[in-house]
Coordinates of C-alpha atoms and ligand atoms in Angstrom, one line a residue:
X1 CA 20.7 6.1 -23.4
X2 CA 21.6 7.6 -20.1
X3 CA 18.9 5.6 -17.4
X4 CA 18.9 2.1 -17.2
X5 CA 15.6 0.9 -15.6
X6 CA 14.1 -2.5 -14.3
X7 CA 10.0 -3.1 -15.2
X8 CA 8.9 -5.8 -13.3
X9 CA 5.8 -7.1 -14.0
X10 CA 3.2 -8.4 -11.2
X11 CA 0.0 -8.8 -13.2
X12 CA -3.1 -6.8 -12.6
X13 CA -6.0 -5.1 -15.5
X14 CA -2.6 -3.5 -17.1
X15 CA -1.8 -6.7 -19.0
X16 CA -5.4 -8.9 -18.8
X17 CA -7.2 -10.1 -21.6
X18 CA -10.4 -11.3 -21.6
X19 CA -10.8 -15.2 -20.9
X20 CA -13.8 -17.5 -20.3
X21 CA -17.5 -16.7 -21.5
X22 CA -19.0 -14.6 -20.9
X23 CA -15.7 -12.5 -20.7
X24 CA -14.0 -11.6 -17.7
X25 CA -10.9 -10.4 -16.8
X26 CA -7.6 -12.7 -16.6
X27 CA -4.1 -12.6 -16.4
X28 CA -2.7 -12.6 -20.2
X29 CA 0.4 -13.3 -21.8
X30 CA 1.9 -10.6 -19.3
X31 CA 5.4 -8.4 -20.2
X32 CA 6.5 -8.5 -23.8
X33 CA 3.0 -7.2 -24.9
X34 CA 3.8 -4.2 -22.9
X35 CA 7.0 -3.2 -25.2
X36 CA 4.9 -4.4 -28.3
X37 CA 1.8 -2.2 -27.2
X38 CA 4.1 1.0 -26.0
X39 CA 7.1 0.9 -27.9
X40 CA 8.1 4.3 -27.2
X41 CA 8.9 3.7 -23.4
X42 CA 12.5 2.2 -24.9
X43 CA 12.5 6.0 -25.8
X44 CA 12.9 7.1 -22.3
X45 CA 15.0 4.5 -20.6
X46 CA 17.0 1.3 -21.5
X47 CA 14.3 -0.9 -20.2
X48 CA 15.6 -4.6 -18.9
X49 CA 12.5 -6.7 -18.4
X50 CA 11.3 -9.1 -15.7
X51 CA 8.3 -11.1 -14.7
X52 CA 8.2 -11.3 -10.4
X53 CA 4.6 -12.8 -11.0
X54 CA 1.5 -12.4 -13.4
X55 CA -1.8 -12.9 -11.3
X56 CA -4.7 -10.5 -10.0
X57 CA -3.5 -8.6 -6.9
X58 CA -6.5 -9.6 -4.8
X59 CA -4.5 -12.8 -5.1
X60 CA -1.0 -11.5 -3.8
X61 CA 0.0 -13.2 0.0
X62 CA 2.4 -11.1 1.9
X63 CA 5.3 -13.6 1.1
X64 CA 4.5 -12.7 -2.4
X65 CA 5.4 -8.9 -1.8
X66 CA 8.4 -10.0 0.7
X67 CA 9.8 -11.9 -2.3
X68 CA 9.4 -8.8 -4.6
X69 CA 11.0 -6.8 -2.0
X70 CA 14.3 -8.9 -2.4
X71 CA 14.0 -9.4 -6.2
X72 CA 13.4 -5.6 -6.0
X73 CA 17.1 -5.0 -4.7
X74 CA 18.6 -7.6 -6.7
X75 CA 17.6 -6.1 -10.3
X76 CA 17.7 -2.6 -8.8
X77 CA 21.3 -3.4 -9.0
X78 CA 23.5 -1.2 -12.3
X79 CA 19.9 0.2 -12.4
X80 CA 18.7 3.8 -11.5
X81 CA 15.5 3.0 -11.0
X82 CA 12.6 0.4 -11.1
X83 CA 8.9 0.3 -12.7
X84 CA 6.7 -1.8 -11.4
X85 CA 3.2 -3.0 -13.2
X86 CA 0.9 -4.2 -10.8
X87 CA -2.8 -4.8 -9.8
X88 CA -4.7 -2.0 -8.4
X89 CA -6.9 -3.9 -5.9
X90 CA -3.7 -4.2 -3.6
X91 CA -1.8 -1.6 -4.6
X92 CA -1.9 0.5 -1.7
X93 CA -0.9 -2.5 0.5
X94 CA 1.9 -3.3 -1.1
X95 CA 3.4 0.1 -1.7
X96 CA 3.2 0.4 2.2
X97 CA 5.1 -3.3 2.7
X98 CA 7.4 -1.7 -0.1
X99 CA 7.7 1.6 1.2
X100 CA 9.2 0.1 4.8
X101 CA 10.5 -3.0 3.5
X102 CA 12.8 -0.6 0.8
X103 CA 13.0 2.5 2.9
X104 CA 16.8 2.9 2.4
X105 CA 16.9 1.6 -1.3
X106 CA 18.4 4.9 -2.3
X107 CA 16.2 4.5 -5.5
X108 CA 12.6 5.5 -7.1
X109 CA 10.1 2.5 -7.5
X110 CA 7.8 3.5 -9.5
X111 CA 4.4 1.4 -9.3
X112 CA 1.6 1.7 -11.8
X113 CA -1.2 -0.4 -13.3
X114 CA -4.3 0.7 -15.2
X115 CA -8.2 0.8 -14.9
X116 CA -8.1 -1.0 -18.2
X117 CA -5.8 -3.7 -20.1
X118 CA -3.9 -1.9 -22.2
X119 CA -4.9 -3.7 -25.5
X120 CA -8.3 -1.8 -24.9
X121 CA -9.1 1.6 -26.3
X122 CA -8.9 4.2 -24.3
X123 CA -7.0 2.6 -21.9
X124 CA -5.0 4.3 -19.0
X125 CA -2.4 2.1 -18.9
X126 CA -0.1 3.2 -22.2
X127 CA -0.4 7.3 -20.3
X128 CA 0.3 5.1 -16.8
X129 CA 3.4 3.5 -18.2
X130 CA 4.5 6.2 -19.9
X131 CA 4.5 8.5 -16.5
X132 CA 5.9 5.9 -14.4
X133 CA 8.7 5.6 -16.5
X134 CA 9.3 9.1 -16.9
X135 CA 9.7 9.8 -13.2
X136 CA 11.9 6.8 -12.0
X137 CA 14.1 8.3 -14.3
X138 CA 14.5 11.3 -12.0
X139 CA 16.3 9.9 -9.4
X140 CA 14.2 10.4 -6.6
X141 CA 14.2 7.5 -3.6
X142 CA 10.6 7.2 -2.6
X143 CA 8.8 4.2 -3.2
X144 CA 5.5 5.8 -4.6
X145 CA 2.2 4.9 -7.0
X146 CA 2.1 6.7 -10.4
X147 CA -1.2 6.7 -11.2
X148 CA -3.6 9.1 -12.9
X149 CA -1.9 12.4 -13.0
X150 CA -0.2 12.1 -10.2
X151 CA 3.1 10.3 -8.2
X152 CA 2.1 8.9 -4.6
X153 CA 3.9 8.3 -1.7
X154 CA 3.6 4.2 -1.4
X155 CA 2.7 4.7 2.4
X156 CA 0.1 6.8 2.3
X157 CA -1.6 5.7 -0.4
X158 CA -5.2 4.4 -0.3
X159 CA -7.4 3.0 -3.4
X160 CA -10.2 5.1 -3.7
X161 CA -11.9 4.4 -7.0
X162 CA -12.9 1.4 -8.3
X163 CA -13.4 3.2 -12.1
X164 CA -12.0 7.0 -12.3
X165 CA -8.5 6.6 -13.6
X166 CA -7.8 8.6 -10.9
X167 CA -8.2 6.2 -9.0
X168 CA -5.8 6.5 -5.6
X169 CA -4.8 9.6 -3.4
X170 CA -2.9 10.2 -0.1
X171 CA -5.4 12.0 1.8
X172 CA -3.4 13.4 4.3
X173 CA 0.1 13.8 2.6
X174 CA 0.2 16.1 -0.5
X175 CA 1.2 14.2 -3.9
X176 CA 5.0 13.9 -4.7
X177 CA 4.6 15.1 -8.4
X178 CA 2.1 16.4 -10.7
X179 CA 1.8 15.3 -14.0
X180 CA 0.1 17.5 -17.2
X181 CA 2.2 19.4 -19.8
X182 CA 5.1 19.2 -17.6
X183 CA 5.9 16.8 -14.9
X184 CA 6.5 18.7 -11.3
X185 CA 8.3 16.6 -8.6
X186 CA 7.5 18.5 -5.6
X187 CA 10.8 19.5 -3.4
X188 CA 9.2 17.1 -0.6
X189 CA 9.6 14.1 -2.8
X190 CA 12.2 12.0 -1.5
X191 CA 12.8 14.0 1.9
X192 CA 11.8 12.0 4.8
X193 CA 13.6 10.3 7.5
X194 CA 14.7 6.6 7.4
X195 CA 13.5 4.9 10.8
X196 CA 12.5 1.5 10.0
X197 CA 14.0 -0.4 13.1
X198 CA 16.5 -3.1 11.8
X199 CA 15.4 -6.6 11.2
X200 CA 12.1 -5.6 9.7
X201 CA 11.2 -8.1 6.4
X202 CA 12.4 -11.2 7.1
X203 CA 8.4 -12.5 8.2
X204 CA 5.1 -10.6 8.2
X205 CA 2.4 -12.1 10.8
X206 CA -0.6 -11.9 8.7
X207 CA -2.8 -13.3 11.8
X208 CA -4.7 -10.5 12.1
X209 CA -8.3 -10.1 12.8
X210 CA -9.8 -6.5 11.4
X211 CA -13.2 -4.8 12.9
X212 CA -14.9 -2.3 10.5
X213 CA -17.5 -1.7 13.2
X214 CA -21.2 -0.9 12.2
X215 CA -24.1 0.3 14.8
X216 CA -25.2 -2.4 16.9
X217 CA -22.1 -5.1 15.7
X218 CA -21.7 -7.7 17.8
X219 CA -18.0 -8.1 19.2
X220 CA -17.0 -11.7 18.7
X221 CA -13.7 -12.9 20.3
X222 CA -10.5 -12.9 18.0
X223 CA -10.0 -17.2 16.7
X224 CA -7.2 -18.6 18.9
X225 CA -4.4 -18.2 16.4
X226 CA -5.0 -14.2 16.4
X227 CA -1.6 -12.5 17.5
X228 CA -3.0 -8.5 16.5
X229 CA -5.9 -6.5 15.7
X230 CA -7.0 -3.4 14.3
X231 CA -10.4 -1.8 14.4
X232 CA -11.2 0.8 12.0
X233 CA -12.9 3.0 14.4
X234 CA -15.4 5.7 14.1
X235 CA -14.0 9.0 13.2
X236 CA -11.7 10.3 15.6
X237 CA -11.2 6.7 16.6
X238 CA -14.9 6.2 18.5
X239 CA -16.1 3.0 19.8
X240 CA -19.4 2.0 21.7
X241 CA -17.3 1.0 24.8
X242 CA -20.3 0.8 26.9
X243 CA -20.9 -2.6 25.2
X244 CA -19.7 -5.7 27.6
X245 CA -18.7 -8.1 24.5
X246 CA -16.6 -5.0 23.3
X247 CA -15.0 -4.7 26.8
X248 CA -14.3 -8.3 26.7
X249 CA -12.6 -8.1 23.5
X250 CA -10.2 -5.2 25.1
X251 CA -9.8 -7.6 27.9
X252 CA -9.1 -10.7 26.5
X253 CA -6.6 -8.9 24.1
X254 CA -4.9 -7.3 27.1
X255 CA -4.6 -10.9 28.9
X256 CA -3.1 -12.5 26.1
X257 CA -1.1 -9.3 25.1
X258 CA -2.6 -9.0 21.4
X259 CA -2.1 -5.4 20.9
X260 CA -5.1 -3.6 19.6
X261 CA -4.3 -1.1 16.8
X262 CA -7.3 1.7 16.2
X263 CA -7.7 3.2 12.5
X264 CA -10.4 5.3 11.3
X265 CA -13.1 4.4 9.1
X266 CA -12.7 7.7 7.1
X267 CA -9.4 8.7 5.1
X268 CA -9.1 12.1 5.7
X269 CA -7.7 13.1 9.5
X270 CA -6.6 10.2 11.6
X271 CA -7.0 8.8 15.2
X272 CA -6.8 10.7 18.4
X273 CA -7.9 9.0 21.1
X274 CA -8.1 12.1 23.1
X275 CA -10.4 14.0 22.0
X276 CA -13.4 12.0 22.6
X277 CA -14.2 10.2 25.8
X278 CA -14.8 7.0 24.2
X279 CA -11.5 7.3 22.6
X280 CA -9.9 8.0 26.0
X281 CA -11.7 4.7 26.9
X282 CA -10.6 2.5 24.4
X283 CA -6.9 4.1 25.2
X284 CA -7.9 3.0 28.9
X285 CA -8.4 -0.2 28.0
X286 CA -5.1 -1.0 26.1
X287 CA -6.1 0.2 22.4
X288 CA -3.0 2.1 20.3
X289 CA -3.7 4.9 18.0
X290 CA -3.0 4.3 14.5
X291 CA -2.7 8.1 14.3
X292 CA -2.5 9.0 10.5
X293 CA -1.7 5.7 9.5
X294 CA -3.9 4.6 6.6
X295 CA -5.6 1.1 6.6
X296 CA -2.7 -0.5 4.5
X297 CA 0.1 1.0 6.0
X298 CA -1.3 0.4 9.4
X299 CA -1.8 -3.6 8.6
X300 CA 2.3 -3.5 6.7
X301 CA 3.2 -2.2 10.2
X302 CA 1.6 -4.1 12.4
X303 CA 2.2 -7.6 10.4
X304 CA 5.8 -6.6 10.1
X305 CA 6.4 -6.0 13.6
X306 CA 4.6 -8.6 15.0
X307 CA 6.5 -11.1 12.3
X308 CA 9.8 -9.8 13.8
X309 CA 8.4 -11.1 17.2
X310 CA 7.8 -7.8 18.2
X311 CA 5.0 -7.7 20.9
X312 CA 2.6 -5.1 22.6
X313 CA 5.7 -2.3 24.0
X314 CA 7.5 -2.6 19.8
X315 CA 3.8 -2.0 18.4
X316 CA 2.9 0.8 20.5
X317 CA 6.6 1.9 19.7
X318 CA 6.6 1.5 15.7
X319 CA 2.5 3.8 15.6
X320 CA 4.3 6.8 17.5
X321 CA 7.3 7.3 15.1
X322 CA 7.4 7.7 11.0
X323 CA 9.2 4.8 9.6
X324 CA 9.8 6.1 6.0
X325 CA 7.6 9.6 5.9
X326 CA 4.3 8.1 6.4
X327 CA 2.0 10.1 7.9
X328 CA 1.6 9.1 11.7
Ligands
LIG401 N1 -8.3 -7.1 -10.0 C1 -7.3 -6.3 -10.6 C2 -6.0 -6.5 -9.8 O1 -5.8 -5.8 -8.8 C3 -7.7 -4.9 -10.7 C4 -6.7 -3.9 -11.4 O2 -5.6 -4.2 -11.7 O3 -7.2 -2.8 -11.6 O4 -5.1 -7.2 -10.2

């Protein structure tokens, strides 16, 4: 057996069973049920087995996916690669913390999870595993979601889907590899610079307060503990600045030097606060421009930098540059 791989289990639908009545989903007896369920994936690599954690990602703290990030690089060690099973729901987020947190691992990650447990028929999770195992055997670095037919790059990855199996995408970064018949690893996998500014892991500063504006939303002030915010803007990265509790958000924010980080609402195209004049405004008024940044990587970012003790100048710093080939 040429590849030796680490599959570290997280939890998520992959490896629930139903629990409680009537039935819902639960976390189940979690890793060796995988090997017992898809025997064949000891086929394809000499698989050595760990269990990080076994819950529900919409349970996951960020200390949860700092800790992976460590255990990560410990049993990525006499490894060539490393599959990791985990929920869906917060998938995306933590291939972005992932993505900068193991930017210069020198190895694939490979995450994937399923739609439904795998002891189901018709599951997605035994064609999930499979895939996922497959391609960290091909020795590409990128930290990246297998999921569907396709290999993501982590930090550009959005969920999209709540019941296709496939269910995420990186709208504005083509997939890293296709796979059908054959599997195609696009040239681009793997090739993008290494800039995450040293430091970077050791805390992630998780209080943030996040707008998803609606017409006619009232602006309320940020609770005292608030060190950053992001507002996922309109569009282009449009907000009613004419509004005086809005302006006193941007002020208050300024005084206190939260910095104020603007996504859009929609995931294809990104931020520029120049092409409107309400997104010169906001730009006016202190707001940084999240750019191409999707939702999760854009939260990763700022929560890392801020847990660094980065302030308002590292922010605006860390949104103009690509810290390991995400979209910006
Ligand atoms: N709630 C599940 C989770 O994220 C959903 C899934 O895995 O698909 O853990």
């Amino acid at each position: 057996m040429s590849n030796r791989l680490a599959l570290i289990h997280t939890g998520g639908t992959l490896g629930m069973t139903p629990s409680g009545e009537p039935f819902s989903l639960a976390p189940g007896p979690s890793l060796d049920l995988i090997l017992e369920q898809v025997p064949e994936l000891r086929q394809l690599a000499d698989l050595k087995l760990v269990v990080a954690f076994n819950q529900d990602s919409s349970t996951n703290e960020p200390g949860d996916i700092l800790r992976l990030a460590e255990l990560i690089r410990t049993e990525s060690q006499g490894c060539d690669g490393v599959v990791l099973v985990h929920g869906t729901d917060t998938m995306a987020f933590t291939a972005s913390m992932l993505g900068f947190l193991l930017a210069d691992l020198g190895k694939p990650v490979v995450i994937t999870g399923s739609q439904r447990p795998l002891a189901y028929v018709r599951s997605d999770a035994r064609s999930n595993l499979v895939d996922a195992v497959t391609l960290a055997t091909k020795g590409v670095a990128e930290i990246g979601i297998c999921f569907g037919d396709h290999w993501y790059r982590g930090v550009a990855t959005d969920k999209l889907s709540v019941h296709r199996y496939e269910a995420f995408d990186t709208p504005n970064l083509p997939p890293l590899a296709e796979l059908g018949l054959h599997v195609h690893v696009h040239p681009h996998a793997g090739q993008f610079e290494r800039r995450v500014p040293s430091g970077i892991g050791g805390a992630f500063e998780a209080n943030l307060a996040v707008y998803a504006p609606f017409p006619g939303m009232p602006w309320p002030m940020p609770v005292e503990s608030t060190r950053g915010v992001v507002v996922h803007a309109y569009g282009a990265g449009n907000l009613p600045m004419g509004r005086a509790d809005l302006q006193g958000l941007f002020h208050h924010c300024r005084e206190q030097e939260i910095p104020v980080v603007i996504t859009s609402q929609c995931p294809w195209g990104g931020v520029d606060l120049e092409t409107y004049e309400l997104g010169a405004l906001a730009a006016e008024q202190g707001a940084i421009a999240g750019g191409l940044h999707t939702r999760w990587a854009a939260i990763a970012k700022l929560g890392l930098v801020l847990g660094t003790g980065g302030g308002m100048a590292e922010v605006r710093q860390a949104f103009g540059i690509s810290w390991a080939g995400e979209p910006v």
